[in-house]
XYZ file of N, CA and C in Angstrom:
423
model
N -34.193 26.392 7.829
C -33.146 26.270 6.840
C -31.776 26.143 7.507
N -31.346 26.643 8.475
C -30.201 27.169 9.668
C -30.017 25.809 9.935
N -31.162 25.270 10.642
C -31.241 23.748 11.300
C -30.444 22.723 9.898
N -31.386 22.734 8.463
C -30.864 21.525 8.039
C -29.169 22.138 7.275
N -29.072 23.371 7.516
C -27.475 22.952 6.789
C -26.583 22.474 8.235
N -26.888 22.928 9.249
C -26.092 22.938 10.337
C -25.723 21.206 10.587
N -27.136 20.722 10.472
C -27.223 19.346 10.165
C -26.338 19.002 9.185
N -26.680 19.118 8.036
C -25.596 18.866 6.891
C -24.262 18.589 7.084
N -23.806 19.846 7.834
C -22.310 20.328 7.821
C -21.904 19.198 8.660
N -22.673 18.597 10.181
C -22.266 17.838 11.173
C -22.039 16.516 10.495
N -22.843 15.962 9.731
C -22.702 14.864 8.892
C -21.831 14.730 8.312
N -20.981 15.967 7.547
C -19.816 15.943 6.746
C -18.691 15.498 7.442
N -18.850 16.379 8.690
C -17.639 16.441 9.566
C -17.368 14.937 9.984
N -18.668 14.405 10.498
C -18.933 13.007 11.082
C -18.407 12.038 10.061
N -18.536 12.088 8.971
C -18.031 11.553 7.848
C -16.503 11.054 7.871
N -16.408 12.494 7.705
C -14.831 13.237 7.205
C -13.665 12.786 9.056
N -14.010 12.381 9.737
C -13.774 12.301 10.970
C -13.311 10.700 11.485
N -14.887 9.922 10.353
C -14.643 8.438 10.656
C -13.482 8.283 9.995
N -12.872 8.738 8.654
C -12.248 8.145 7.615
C -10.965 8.144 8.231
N -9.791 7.126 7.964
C -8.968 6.721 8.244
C -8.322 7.528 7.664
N -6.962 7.810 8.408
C -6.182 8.927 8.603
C -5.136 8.558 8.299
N -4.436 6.856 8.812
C -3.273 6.261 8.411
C -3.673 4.747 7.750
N -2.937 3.764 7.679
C -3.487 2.141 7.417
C -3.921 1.620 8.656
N -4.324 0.742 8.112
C -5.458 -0.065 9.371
C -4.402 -1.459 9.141
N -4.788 -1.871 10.343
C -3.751 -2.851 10.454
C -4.393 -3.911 9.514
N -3.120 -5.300 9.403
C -4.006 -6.410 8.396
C -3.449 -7.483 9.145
N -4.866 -8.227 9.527
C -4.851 -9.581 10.164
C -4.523 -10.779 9.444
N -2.809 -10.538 9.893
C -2.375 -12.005 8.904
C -2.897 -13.055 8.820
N -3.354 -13.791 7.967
C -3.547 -14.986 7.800
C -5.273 -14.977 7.987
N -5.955 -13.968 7.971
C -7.191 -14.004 7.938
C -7.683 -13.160 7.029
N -7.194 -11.795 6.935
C -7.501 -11.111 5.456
C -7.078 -11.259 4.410
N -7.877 -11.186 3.600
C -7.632 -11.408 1.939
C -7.347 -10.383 1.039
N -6.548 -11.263 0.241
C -6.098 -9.766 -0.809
C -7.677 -9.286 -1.542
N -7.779 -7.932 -1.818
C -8.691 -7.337 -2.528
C -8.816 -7.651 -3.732
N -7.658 -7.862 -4.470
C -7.033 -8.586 -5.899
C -7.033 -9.762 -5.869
N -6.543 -10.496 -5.378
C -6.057 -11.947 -6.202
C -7.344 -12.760 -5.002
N -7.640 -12.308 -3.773
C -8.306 -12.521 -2.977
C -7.536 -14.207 -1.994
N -6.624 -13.781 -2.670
C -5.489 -15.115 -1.215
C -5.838 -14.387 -0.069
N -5.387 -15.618 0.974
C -5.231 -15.014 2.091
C -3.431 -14.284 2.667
N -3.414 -13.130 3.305
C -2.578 -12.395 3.320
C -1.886 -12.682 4.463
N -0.782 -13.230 4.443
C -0.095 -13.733 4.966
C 1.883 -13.824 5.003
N 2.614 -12.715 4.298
C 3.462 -12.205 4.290
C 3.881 -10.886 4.917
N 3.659 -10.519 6.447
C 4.012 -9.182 6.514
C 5.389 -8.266 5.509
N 6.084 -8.780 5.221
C 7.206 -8.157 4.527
C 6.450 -7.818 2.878
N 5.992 -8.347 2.161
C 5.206 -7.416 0.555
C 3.852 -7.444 1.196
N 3.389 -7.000 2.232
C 1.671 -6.541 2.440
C 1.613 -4.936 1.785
N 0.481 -4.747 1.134
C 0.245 -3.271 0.615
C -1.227 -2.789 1.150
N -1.440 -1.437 0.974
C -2.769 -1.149 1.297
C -2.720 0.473 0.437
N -4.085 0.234 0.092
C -4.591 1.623 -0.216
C -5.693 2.477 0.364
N -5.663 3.250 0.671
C -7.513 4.143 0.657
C -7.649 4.877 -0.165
N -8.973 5.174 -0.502
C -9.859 5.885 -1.470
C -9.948 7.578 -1.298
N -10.054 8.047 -1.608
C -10.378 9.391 -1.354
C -11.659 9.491 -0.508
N -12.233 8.719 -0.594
C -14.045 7.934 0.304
C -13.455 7.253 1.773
N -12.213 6.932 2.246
C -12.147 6.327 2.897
C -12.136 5.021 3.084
N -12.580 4.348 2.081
C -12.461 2.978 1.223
C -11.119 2.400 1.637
N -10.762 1.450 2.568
C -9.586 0.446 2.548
C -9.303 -0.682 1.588
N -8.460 -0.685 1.448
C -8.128 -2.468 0.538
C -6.503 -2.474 1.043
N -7.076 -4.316 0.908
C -5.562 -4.614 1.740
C -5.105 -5.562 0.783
N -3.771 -5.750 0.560
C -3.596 -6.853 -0.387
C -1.932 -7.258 -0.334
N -1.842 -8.579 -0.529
C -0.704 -9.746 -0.340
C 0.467 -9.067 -1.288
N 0.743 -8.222 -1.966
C 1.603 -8.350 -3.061
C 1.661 -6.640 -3.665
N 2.675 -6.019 -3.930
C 2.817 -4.785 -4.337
C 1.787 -4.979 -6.007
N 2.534 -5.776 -6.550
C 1.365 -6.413 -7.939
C -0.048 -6.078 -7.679
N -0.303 -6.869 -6.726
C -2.312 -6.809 -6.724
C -2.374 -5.479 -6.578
N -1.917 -4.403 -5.873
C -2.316 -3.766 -5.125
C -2.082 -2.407 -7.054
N -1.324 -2.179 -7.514
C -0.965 -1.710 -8.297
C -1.689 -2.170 -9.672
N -2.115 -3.228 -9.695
C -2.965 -4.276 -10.851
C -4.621 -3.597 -10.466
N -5.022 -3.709 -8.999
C -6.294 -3.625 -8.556
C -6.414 -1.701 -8.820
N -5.538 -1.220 -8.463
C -6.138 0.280 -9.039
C -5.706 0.691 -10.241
N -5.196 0.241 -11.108
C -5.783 0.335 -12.493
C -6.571 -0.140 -13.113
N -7.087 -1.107 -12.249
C -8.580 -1.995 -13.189
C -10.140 -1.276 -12.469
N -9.745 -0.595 -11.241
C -10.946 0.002 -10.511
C -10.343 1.772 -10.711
N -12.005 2.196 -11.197
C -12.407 3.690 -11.231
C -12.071 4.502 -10.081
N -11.352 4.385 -9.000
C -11.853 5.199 -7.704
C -10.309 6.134 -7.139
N -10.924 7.019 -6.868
C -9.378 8.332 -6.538
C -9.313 7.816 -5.648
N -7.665 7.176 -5.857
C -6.892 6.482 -4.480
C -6.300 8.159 -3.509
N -6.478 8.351 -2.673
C -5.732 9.096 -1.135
C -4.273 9.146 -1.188
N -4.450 7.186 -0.968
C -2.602 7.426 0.054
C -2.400 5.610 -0.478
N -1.308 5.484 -1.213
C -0.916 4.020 -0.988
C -0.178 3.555 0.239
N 0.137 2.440 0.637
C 1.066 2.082 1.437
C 2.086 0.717 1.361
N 2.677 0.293 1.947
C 3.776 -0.481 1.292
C 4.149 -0.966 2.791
N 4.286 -2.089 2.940
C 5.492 -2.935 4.419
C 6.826 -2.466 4.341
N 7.470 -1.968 5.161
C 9.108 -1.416 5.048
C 9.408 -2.939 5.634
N 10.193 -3.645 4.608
C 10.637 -4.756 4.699
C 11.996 -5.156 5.871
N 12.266 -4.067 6.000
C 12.741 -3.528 7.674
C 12.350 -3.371 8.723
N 12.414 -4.464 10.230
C 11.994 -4.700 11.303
C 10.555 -4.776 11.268
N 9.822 -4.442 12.092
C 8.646 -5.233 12.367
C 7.566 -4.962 10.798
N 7.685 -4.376 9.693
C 7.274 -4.658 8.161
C 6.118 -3.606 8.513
N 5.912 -2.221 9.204
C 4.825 -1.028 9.584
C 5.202 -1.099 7.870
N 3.818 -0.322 7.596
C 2.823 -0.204 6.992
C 3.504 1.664 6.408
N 3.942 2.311 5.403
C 4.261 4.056 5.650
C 3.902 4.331 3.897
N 4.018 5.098 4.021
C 3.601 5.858 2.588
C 4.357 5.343 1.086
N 3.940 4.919 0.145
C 4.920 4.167 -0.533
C 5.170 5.231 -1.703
N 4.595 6.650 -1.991
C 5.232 7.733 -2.457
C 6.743 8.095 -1.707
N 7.074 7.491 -0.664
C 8.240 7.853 0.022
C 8.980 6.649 0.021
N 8.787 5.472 -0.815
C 9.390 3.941 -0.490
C 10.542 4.517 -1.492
N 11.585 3.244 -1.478
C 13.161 3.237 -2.385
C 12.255 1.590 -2.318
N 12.083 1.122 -3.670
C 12.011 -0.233 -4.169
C 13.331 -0.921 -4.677
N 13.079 -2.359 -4.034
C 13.900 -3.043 -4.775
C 13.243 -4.378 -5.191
N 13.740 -4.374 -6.341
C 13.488 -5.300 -7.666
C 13.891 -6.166 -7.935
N 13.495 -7.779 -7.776
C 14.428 -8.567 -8.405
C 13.906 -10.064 -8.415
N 14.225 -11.033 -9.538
C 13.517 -11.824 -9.924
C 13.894 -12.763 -8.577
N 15.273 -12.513 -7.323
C 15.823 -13.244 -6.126
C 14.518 -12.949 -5.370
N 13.553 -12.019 -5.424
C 12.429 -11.800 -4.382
C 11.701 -12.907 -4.913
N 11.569 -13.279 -3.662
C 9.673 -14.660 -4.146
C 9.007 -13.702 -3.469
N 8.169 -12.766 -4.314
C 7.025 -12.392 -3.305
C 5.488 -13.253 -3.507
N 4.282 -13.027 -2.958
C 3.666 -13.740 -3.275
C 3.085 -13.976 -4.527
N 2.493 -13.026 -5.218
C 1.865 -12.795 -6.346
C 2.753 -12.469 -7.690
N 4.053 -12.683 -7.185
C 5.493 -12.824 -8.078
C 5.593 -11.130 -8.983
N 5.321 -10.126 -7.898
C 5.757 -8.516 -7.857
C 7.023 -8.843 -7.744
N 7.592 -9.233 -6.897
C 9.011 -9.501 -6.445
C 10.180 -7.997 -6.438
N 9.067 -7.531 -5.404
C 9.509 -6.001 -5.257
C 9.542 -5.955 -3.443
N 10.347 -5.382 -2.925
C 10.301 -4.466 -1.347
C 10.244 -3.787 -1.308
N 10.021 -2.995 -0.284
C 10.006 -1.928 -0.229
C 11.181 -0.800 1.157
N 11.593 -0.196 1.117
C 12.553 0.335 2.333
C 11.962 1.770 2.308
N 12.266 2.278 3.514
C 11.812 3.723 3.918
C 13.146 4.793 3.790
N 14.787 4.043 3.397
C 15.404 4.937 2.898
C 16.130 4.524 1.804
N 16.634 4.862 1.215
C 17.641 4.863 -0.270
C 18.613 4.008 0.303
N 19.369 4.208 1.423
C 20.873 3.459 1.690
C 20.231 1.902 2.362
N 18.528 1.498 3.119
C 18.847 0.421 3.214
C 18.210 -0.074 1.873
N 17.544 0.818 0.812
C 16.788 -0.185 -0.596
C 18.574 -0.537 -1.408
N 19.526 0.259 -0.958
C 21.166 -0.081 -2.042
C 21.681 -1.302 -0.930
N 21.227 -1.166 -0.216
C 21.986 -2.247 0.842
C 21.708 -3.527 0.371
N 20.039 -3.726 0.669
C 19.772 -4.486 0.264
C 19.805 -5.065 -0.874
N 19.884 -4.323 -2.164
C 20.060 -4.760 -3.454
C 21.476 -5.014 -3.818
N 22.710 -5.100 -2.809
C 23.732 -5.387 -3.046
C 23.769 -7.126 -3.020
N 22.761 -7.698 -2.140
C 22.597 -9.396 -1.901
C 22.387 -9.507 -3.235
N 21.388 -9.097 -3.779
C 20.764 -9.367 -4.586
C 21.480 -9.763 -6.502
N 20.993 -10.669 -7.444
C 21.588 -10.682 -8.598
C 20.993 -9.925 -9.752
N 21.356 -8.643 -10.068
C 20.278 -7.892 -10.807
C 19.052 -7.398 -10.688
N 19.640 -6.428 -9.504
C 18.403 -5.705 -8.491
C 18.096 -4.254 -9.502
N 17.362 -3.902 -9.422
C 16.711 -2.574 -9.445
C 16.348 -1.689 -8.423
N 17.055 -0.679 -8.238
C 16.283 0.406 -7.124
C 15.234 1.311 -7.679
N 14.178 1.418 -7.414
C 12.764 2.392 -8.131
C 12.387 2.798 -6.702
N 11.670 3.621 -7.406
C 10.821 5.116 -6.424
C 9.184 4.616 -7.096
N 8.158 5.213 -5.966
C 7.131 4.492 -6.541
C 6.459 4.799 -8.149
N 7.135 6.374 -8.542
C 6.563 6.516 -9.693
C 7.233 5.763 -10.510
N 8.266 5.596 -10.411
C 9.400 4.663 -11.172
C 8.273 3.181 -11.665
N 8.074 2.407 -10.457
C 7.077 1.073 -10.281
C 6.100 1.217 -10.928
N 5.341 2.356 -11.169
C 4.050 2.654 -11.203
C 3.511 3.279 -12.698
N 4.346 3.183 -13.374
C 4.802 3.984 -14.849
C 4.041 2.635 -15.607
């Protein structure tokens, strides 16, 4: 009995061990959105989610990515979002400052960014003609 929980427990761990911890990178121009299923090819609006399972999805557009987990059953973890600032890493989009605006062409016509602080999402929405600054619950409402 000792043997198969001990077993058990190692499996969990082994499990719980593989699962991704941060985003996995996305191979431009070869992965596809999970949603709209284009190929993904904008580092600046790339999004990603995992599952509470460890489950990745990667997708072209803050839209798909926000469209695709309300149409699928599964406890999302952790979203993520491109900081549309320098090289477009991949960070938590519960912590993004969005900006909004019909001047964004994004792909899937979200036409949202994302920034990792408040002063560059106002910065940026100063270019802009009738920007919106949102927080992700703000987006996500």
């Amino acid at each position: 009995m000792k043997t198969k929980i001990t077993l058990f427990l190692l499996g969990l761990t082994f499990i719980f061990a593989c699962a991704p911890s941060g985003p996995e990178p996305i191979a431009f121009n070869k992965d596809a959105c999970d949603y709209c299923k284009m190929q993904i090819s904008e580092p600046p609006f790339a999004a990603q989610l995992i599952t509470q399972k460890g489950r990745v999805y990667k997708f072209d557009d803050v839209k798909c990515m926000i469209a695709y987990s309300k149409s699928e059953q599964q406890a999302v973890k952790t979203y993520y979002l491109a900081d549309f600032e320098g090289e477009h890493q991949l960070f938590d989009a519960t912590n993004a400052w969005l900006v909004k605006s019909d001047d964004i062409k994004s792909p899937m016509g979200g036409n949202t960014v994302a920034f990792s602080t408040k002063e560059q999402a106002e910065q940026h929405a100063k270019t802009l003609q009738n920007a919106s600054i949102l927080t992700w619950s703000n987006l996500t409402r």
